[in-house]
XYZ file of C-alpha atoms in Angstrom:
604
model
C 0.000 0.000 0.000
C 2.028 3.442 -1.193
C 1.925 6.135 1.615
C -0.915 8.577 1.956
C -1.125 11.867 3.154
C -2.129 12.503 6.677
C -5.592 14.249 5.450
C -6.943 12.039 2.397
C -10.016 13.234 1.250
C -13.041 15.380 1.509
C -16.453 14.651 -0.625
C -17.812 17.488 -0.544
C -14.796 19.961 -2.098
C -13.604 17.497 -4.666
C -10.518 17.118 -2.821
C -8.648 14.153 -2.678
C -5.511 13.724 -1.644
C -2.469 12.128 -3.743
C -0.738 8.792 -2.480
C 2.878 9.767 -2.287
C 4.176 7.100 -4.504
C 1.947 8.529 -7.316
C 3.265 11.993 -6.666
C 6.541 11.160 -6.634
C 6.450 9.815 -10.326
C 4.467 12.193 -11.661
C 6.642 15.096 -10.399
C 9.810 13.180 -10.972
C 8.689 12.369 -14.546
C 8.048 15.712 -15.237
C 10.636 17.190 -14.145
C 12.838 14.448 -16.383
C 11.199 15.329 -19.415
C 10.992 19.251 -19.196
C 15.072 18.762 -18.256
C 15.285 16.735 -21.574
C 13.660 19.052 -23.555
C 16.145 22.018 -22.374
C 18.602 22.499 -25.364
C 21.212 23.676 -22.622
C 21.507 21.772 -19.374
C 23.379 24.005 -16.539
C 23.001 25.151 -12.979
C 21.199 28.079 -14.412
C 18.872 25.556 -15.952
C 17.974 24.363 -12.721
C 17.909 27.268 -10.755
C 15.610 29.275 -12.477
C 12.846 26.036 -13.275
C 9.301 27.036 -11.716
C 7.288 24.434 -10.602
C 3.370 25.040 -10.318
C 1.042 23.204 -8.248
C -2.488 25.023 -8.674
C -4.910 22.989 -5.900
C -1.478 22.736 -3.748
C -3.264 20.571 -0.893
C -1.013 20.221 1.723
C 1.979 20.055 -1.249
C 2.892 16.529 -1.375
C 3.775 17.295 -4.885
C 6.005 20.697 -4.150
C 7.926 18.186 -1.553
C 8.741 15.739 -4.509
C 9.760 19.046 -6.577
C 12.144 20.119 -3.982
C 13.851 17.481 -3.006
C 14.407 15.832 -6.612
C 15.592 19.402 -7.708
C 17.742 19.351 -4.838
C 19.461 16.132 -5.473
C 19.905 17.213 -9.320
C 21.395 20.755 -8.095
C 23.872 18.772 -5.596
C 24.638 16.603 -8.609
C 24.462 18.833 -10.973
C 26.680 21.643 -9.241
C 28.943 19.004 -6.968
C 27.171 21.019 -4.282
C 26.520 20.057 -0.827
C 23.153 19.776 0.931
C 22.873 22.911 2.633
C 20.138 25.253 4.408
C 20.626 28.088 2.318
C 20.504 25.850 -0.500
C 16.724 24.110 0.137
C 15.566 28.313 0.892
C 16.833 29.241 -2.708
C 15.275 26.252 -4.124
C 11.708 27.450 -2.223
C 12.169 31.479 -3.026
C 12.744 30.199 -6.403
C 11.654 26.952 -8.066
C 8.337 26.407 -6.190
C 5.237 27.783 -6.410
C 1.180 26.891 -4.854
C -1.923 27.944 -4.951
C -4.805 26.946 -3.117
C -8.575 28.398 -2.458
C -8.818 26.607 1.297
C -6.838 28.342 4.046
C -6.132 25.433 6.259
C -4.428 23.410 3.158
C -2.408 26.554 2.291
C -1.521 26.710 5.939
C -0.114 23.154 6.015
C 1.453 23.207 2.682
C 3.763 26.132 4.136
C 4.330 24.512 7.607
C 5.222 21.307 5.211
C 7.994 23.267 3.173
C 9.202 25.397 6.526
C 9.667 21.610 8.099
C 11.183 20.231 4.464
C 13.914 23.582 4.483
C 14.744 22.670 8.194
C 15.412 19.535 7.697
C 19.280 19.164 7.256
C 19.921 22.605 8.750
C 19.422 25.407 10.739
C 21.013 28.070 8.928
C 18.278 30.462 8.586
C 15.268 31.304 11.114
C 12.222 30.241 10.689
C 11.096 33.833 10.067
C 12.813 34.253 7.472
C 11.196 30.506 5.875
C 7.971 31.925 6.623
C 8.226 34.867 4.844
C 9.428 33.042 1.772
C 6.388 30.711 2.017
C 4.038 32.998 2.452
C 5.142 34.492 -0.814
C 5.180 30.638 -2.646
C 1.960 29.867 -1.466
C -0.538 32.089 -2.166
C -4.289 31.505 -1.043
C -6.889 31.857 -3.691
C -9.300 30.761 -6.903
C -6.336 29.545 -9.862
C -8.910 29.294 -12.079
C -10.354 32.992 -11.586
C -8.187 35.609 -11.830
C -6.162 37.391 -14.818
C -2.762 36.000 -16.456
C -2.012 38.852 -18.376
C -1.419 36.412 -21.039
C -2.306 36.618 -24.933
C -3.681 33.168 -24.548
C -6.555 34.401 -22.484
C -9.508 36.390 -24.048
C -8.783 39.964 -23.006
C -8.492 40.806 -19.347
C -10.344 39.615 -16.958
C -10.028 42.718 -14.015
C -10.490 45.564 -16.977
C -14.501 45.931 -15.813
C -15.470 45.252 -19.238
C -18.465 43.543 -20.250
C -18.977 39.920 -21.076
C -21.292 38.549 -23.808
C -24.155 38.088 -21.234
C -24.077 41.363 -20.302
C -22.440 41.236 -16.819
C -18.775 43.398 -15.990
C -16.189 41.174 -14.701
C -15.406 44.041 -12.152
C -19.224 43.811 -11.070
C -18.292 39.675 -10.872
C -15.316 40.537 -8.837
C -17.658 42.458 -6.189
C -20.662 40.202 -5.617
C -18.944 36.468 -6.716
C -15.199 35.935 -5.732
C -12.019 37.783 -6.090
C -10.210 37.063 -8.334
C -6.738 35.792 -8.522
C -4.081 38.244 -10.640
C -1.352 35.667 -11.046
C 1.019 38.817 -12.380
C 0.352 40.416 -8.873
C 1.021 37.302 -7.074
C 3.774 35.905 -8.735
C 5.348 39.217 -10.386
C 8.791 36.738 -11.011
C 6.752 34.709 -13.140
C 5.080 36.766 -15.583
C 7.185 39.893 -15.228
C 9.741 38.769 -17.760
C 9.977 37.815 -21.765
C 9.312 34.424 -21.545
C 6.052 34.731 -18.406
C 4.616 31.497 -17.244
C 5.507 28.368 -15.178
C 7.473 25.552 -16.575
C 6.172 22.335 -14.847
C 2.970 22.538 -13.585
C 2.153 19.754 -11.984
C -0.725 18.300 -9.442
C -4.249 16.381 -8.247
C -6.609 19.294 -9.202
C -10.194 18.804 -7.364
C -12.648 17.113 -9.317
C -16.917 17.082 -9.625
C -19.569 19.699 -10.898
C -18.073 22.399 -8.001
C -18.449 25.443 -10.081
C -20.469 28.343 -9.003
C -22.051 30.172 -12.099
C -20.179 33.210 -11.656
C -17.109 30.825 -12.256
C -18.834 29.387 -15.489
C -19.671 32.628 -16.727
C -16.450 33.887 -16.106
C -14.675 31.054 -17.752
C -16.624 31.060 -20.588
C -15.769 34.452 -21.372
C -12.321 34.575 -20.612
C -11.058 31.340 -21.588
C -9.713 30.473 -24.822
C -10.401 26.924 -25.144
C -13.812 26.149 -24.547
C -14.213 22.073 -23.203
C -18.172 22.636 -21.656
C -21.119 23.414 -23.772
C -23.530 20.207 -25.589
C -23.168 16.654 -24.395
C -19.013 16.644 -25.227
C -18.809 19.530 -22.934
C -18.509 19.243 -19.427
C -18.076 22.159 -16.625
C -16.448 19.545 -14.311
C -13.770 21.356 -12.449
C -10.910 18.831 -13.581
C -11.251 19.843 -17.205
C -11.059 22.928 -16.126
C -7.926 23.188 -14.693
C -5.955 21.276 -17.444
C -7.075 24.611 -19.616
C -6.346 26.930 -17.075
C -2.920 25.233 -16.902
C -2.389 25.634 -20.141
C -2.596 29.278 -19.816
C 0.107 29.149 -17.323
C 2.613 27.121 -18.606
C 5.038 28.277 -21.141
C 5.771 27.131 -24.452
C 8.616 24.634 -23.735
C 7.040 23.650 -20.745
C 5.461 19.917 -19.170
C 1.586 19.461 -17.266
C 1.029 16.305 -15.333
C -2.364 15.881 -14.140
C -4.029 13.257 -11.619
C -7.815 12.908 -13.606
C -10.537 10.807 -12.629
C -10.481 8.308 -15.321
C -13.855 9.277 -16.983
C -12.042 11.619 -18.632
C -10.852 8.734 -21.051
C -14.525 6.945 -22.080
C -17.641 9.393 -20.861
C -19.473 11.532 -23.799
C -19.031 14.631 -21.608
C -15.317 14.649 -21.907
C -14.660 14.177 -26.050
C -14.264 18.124 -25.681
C -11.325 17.634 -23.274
C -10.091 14.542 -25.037
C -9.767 16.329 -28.441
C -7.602 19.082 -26.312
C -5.619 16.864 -24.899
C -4.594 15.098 -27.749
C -4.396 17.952 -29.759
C -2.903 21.249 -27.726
C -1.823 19.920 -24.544
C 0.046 17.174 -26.526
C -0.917 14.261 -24.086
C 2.651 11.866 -24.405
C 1.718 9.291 -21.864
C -1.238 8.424 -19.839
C -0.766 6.100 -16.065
C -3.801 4.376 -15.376
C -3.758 4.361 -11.725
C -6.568 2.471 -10.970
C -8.355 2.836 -7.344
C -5.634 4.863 -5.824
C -8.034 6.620 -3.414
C -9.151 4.296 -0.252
C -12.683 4.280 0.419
C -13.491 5.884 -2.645
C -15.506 5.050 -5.038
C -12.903 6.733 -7.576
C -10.533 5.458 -10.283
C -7.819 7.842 -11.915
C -5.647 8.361 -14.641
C -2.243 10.737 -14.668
C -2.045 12.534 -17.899
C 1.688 13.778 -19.185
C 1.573 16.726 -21.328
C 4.493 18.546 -23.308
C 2.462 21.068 -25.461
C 5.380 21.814 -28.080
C 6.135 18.208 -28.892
C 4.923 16.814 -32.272
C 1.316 15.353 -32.272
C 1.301 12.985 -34.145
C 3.195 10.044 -32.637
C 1.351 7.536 -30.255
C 0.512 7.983 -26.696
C 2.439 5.315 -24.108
C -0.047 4.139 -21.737
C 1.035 2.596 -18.784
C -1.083 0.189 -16.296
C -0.869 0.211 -12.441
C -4.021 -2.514 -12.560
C -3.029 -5.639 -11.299
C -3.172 -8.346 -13.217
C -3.754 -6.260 -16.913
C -0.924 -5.408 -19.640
C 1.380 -3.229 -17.953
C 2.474 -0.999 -21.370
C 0.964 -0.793 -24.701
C 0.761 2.587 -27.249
C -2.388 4.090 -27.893
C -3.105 6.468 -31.270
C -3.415 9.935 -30.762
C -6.503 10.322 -33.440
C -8.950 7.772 -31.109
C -8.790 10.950 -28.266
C -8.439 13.810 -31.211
C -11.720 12.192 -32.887
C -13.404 12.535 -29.713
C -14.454 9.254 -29.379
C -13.566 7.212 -26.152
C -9.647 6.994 -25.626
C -9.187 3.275 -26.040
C -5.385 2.916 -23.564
C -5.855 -0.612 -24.082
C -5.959 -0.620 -27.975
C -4.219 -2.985 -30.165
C -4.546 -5.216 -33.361
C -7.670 -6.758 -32.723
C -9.447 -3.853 -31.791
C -7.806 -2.288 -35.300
C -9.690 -5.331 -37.001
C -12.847 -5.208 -35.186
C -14.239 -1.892 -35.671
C -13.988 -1.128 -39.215
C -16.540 -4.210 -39.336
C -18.862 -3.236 -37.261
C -21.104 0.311 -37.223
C -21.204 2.321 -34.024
C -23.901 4.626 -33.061
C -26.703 1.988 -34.030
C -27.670 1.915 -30.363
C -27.464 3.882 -27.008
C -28.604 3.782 -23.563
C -31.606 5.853 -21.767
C -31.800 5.722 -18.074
C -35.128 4.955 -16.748
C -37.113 6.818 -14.345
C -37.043 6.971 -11.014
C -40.676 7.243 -8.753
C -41.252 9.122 -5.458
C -41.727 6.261 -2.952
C -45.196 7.005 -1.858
C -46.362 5.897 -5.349
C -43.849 2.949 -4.585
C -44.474 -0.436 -3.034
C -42.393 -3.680 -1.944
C -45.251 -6.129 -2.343
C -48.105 -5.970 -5.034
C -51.455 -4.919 -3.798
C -54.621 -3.173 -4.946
C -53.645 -0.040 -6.970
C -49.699 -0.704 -6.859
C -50.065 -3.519 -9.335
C -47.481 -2.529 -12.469
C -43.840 -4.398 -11.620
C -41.191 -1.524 -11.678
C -37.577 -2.601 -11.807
C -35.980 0.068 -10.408
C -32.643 -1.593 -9.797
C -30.113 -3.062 -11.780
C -29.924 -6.068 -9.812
C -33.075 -6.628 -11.211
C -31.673 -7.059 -14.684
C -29.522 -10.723 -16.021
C -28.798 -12.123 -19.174
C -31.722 -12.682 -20.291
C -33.988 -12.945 -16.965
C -35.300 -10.976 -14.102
C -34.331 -11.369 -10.660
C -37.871 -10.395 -9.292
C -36.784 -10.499 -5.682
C -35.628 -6.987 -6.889
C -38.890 -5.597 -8.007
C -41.516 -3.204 -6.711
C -44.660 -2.156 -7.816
C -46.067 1.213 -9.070
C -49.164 3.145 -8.983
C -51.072 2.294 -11.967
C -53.045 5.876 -11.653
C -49.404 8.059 -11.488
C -48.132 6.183 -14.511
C -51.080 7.936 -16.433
C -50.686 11.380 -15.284
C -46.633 11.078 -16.088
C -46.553 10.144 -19.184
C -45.226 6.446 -18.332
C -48.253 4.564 -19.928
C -46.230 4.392 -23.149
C -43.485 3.139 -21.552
C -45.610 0.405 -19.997
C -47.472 -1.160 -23.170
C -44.094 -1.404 -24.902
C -41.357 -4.088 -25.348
C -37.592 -3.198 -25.532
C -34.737 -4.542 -24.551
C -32.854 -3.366 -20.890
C -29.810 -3.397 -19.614
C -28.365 -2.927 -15.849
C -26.976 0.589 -15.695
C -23.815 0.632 -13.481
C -21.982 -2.235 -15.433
C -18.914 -2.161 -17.698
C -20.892 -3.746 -20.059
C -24.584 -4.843 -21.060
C -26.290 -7.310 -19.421
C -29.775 -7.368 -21.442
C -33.233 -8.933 -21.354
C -36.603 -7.843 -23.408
C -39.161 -5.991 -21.278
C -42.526 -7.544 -21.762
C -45.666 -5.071 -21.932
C -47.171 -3.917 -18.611
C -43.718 -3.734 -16.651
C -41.633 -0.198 -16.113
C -38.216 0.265 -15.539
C -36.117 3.007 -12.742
C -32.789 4.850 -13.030
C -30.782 1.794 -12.121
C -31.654 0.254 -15.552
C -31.327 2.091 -19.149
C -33.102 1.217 -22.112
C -31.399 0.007 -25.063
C -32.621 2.457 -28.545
C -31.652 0.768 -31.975
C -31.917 3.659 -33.848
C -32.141 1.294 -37.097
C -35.498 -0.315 -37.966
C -33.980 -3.329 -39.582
C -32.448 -4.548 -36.303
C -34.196 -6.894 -34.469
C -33.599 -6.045 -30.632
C -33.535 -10.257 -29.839
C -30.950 -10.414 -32.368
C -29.230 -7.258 -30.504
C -29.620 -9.117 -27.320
C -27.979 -12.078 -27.966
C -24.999 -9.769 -29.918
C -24.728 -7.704 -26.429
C -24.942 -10.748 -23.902
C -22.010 -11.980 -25.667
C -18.639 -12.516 -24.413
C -17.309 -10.853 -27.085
C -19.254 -7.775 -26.410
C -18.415 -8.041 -22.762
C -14.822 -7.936 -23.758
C -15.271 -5.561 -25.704
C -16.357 -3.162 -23.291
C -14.250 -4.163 -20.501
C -10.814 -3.839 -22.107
C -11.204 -1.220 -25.058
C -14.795 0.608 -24.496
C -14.009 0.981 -20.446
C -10.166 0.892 -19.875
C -10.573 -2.053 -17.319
C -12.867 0.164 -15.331
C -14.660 -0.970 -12.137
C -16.206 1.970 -10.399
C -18.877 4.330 -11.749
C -18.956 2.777 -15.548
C -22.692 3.394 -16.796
C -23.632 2.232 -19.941
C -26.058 5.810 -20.933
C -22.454 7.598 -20.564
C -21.595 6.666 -24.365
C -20.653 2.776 -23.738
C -23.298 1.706 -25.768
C -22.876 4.071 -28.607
C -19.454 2.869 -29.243
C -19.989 -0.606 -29.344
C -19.338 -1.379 -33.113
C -22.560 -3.615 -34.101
C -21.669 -6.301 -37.023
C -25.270 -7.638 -37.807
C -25.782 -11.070 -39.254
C -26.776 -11.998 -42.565
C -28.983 -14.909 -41.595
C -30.508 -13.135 -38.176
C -33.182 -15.915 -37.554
C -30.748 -18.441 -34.899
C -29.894 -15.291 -33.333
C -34.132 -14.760 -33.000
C -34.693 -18.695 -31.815
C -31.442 -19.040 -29.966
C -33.122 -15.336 -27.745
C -36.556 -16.739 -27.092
C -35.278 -20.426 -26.184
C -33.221 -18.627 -23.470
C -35.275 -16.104 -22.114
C -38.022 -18.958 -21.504
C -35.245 -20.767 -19.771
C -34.018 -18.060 -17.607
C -37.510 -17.403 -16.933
C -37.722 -20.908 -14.533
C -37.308 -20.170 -11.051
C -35.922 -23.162 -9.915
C -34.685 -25.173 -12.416
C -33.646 -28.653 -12.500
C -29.502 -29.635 -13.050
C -30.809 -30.911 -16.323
C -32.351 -27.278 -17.330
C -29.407 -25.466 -16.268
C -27.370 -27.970 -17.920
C -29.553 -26.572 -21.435
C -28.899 -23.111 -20.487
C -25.466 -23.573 -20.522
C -25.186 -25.198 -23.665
C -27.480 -22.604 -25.406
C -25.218 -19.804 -24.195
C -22.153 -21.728 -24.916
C -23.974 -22.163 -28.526
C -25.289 -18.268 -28.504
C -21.205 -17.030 -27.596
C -19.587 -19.170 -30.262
C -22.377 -17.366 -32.514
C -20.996 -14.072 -31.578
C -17.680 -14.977 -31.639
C -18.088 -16.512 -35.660
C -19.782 -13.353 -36.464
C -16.787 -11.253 -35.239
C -13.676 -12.908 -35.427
C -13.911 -16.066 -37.913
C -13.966 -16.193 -41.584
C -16.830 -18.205 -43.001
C -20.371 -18.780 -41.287
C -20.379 -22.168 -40.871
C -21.744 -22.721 -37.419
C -24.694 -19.954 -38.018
C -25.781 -21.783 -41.281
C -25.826 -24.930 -39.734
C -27.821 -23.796 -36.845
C -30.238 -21.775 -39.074
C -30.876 -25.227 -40.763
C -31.323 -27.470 -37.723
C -33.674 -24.363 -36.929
C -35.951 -24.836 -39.917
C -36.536 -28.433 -39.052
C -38.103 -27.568 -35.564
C -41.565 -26.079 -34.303
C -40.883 -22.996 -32.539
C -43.543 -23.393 -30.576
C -42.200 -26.344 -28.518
C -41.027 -26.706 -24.984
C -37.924 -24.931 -25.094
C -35.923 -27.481 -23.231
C -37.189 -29.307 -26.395
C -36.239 -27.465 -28.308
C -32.408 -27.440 -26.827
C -31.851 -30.759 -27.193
C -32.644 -30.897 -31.111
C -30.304 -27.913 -31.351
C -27.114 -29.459 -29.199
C -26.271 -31.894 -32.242
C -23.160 -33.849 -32.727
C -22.401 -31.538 -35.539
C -23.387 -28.265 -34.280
C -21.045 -29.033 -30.851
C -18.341 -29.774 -33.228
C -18.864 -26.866 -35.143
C -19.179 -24.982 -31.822
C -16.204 -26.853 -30.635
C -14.038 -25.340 -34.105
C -15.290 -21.509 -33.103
C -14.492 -21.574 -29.237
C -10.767 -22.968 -30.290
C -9.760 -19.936 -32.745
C -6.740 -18.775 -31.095
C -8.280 -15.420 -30.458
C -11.413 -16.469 -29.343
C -8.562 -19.064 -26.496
C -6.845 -15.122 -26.269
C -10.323 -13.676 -25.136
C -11.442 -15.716 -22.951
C -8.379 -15.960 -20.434
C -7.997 -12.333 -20.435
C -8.479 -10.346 -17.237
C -12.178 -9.899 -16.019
C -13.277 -12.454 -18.101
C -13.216 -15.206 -15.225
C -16.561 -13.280 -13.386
């Protein structure tokens, strides 16, 4: 378990607070490549570096900056490890910013202790006062940077586009932070702006909407606006810092890892493919404890070419530990596939994306709500995703609505129709059809084929697949666990190959769905079910990966010789022939169907 520092996290502020392990590499890193980039590497080089954090915390990432730039100026200059030393390299090389006055407070009383350390040579009041001018209390993403990169300036009292003065802004909202009063060094001289800016930035729908408004008129990149825009705060910062930083300079961001796969975020994708120049990408996993939060550390050298690949690098256990992702999946806007690679190449261009998404039910007040049926709350309402398998409900789960409410929401539609749905919070679909007379709540989504000529029990044997599943969970999700929702864009970007000869796909649906539907069925039954899904993957797996259709053709032919209208179990056994299972047998075996299904999360 890396360390963690002594306040973690807070909920409620978007705050959470880096392991030290992952700040260590990330500032480290960063400081490596912005030292690589220099075309002349001196003591001058290093003395004059600024480092940036702009949600400082209590600076666990200014504490990697100083000491690794201490150890290269000792190396660098054959110097020795001296007081006066670790006070030049905090009046000089580090700077913070943060808009909560206890973390400011303990940042400074972090340095002060860091400076001490090794020495006593100069008095604590004299650390403090340097500090206090590092570390600067206020809003880094309000506030002028007298920069040309920034629409005009934002303290001149002039008026925005919806009619408000910034000045008037400044008076009623916040006040603003003038990074050119703050840090004069910085953005006094030919070359203004920070070198390495580096940090966790806060993270969530914080902003006020004088913030928003003041963003949107000041900023020059715009990432919120339509559903590839978000106002989430993180976003946010990585344009703010790109305002900051200078031309030749390096950003390293801790993100939540929605940032890679959600619709909201193609806006900030596109930019950091494109401007920030995104070189590598950490997938950190669950770094947080107790939180329900997984994260991503972006490295960013604007000036560097665009158009090489993107190194992504896996802290999972268990999952490919390096691979190269292109730069056009984020600059299209689409979800950033990190775990990309040939057979996703040779999948997609086969399949169509966008022929489905995701709608998330709705959710009823509970006094219209009831556990048990009884007169007037009669209409079964899955409200939760545990209500939702392959091809079954789980009707422990249910609860039933008011039939009268239904009518005076507009739900009766709803009701009297038959779709397919899917459990919401899942890395990928887990689908069943929704007869008439049942409604569904916010913890299941409804799958829309926006083409006619798709059959949705065709669709729902496609997306109970394993291939699908795999799909999702290594390209469409990144190997996420926590908060993956398929109405986020999942679905969308599932590329759909449709069959030629749909009707096994129709038989092989309704066989299972009957057998799903027994509550208690005998080893004999489940030993059907099995063999119809085995049947149903290899399918999917023909369709997708294997040259020829030989298994679907012979099971659309076994399929003509049999009454659909006979006991499904029936119905099963004429299916599970000696030459279908061998056909079935020739599918499951293709080396990349052998590479699929011993991959990671494939075992559940």
């Amino acid at each position: 378990m890396p360390k963690r520092s002594r306040r973690f996290h807070s909920r409620k502020s978007g705050v959470y607070y880096t392991p030290e392990e992952i700040a260590e590499y990330i500032t480290r890193k960063s400081i490596d490549a912005w030292i690589n980039g220099q075309n002349q590497r001196d003591s001058e080089m290093l003395t004059s570096v600024r480092v940036l954090d702009p949600a400082v915390g209590d600076g666990v990432f200014l504490l990697v900056a100083a000491e690794y730039l201490l150890q290269k100026r000792c190396e660098l200059n054959q110097a020795e490890d001296t007081g006066h030393l670790r006070a030049s390299i905090l009046s000089t090389n580090l700077f913070g910013v943060d808009l909560r006055k206890d973390a400011v407070r303990e940042c400074r009383m972090k340095l002060v202790e860091w400076a001490q350390r090794t020495s006593q040579e100069l008095p604590p009041s004299a650390l403090k006062e340097i500090v206090e001018r590092q570390i600067r209390k206020g809003n880094s993403l309000v506030g002028s940077t007298n920069s040309n990169k920034e629409r005009g300036n934002a303290l001149d009292g002039s008026t925005n586009k919806h009619g408000s003065s910034h000045s008037a802004m400044k008076r009623s909202s916040f006040k603003p932070f003038s990074w050119c009063e703050e840090f004069p060094d910085v953005f006094s001289n030919q070359k203004p702006g920070f070198d390495i800016i580096v940090g966790n930035p806060p993270f969530g729908n914080l902003l006020t909407s004088s913030e928003k408004e003041y963003i949107e008129s000041t900023y020059d990149v715009a990432l919120f606006g339509g559903r590839e825009g978000t106002w989430n705060i993180a976003a946010q910062f990585l344009a703010r810092a790109s305002s900051l930083l200078k031309l030749d300079g390096e950003i390293a961001f801790v993100v939540p890892n929605s940032i890679m796969r959600t619709k909201q975020f193609s806006k900030t994708r596109a930019f950091l493919a494109g401007r920030l120049g995104v070189w590598m990408i950490i997938d950190e996993g669950s770094p947080f404890q107790d939180v329900t939060l997984e994260m991503v550390s972006v490295f960013c050298s604007p000036n560097k070419p665009g158009d090489s690949g993107i190194i992504v690098m896996s802290r999972r256990p268990g999952i490919p530990t390096k691979n190269v992702a292109p730069r056009k999946t984020f600059q299209d806007g689409g979800i950033a596939v990190l775990y990309h690679d040939d057979l996703f190449k040779k999948i997609v261009p086969k399949g169509t994306t966008g022929q489905i998404s995701a709608t998330r039910g709705r959710d009823i007040p509970s006094e219209y709500v009831r556990v048990n049926k009884s007169d007037g709350f009669s209409v079964p309402y899955a409200s939760s995703g545990r209500s939702i398998r392959r091809y079954g409900f789980d009707r422990k789960y249910f609860k039933y609505a008011n039939d009268s409410y239904l009518e005076t929401q507009n739900l009766q539609k709803t009701k009297d129709s038959r779709f397919l749905l899917a459990t919401k919070n899942k890395a990928y679909p887990r689908c069943v059809l929704k007869p008439k007379g049942m409604i569904h709540g916010g913890g299941v989504v409804s799958i829309v084929i926006h083409n006619r000529k798709m059959d949705s029990r065709v669709l729902g044997v496609i997306l109970n697949s394993r291939m699908i599943r795999y799909l999702c969970v290594r390209y469409l999700t990144n190997y996420s666990k926590l908060t993956t929702c398929l109405n986020t864009g999942i679905i969308e970007e599932i590329p759909i190959i449709y069959p030629d000869i749909p009707e096994p796909y129709v038989s092989l649906f309704e066989s299972l769905q009957e057998l799903y539907r027994i509550d208690s069925p005998t080893l004999e039954t489940q030993r059907k079910i099995e063999s119809l899904d085995r049947i149903a993957d290899a399918l999917v797996y023909e369709l997708y990966l294997v040259e020829g259709k030989s298994l679907v053709e012979k099971i659309d032919e076994r399929f003509k010789h049999i009454d659909n209208q006979r006991n499904p179990i029936r119905t099963a056994n004429d299916i599970i022939s000696e030459e279908i299972s061998k056909c079935m047998k020739q599918v499951l075996s293709n080396s990349v169907v052998l590479q699929i299904e011993n991959s990671p999360r494939m075992d559940a």
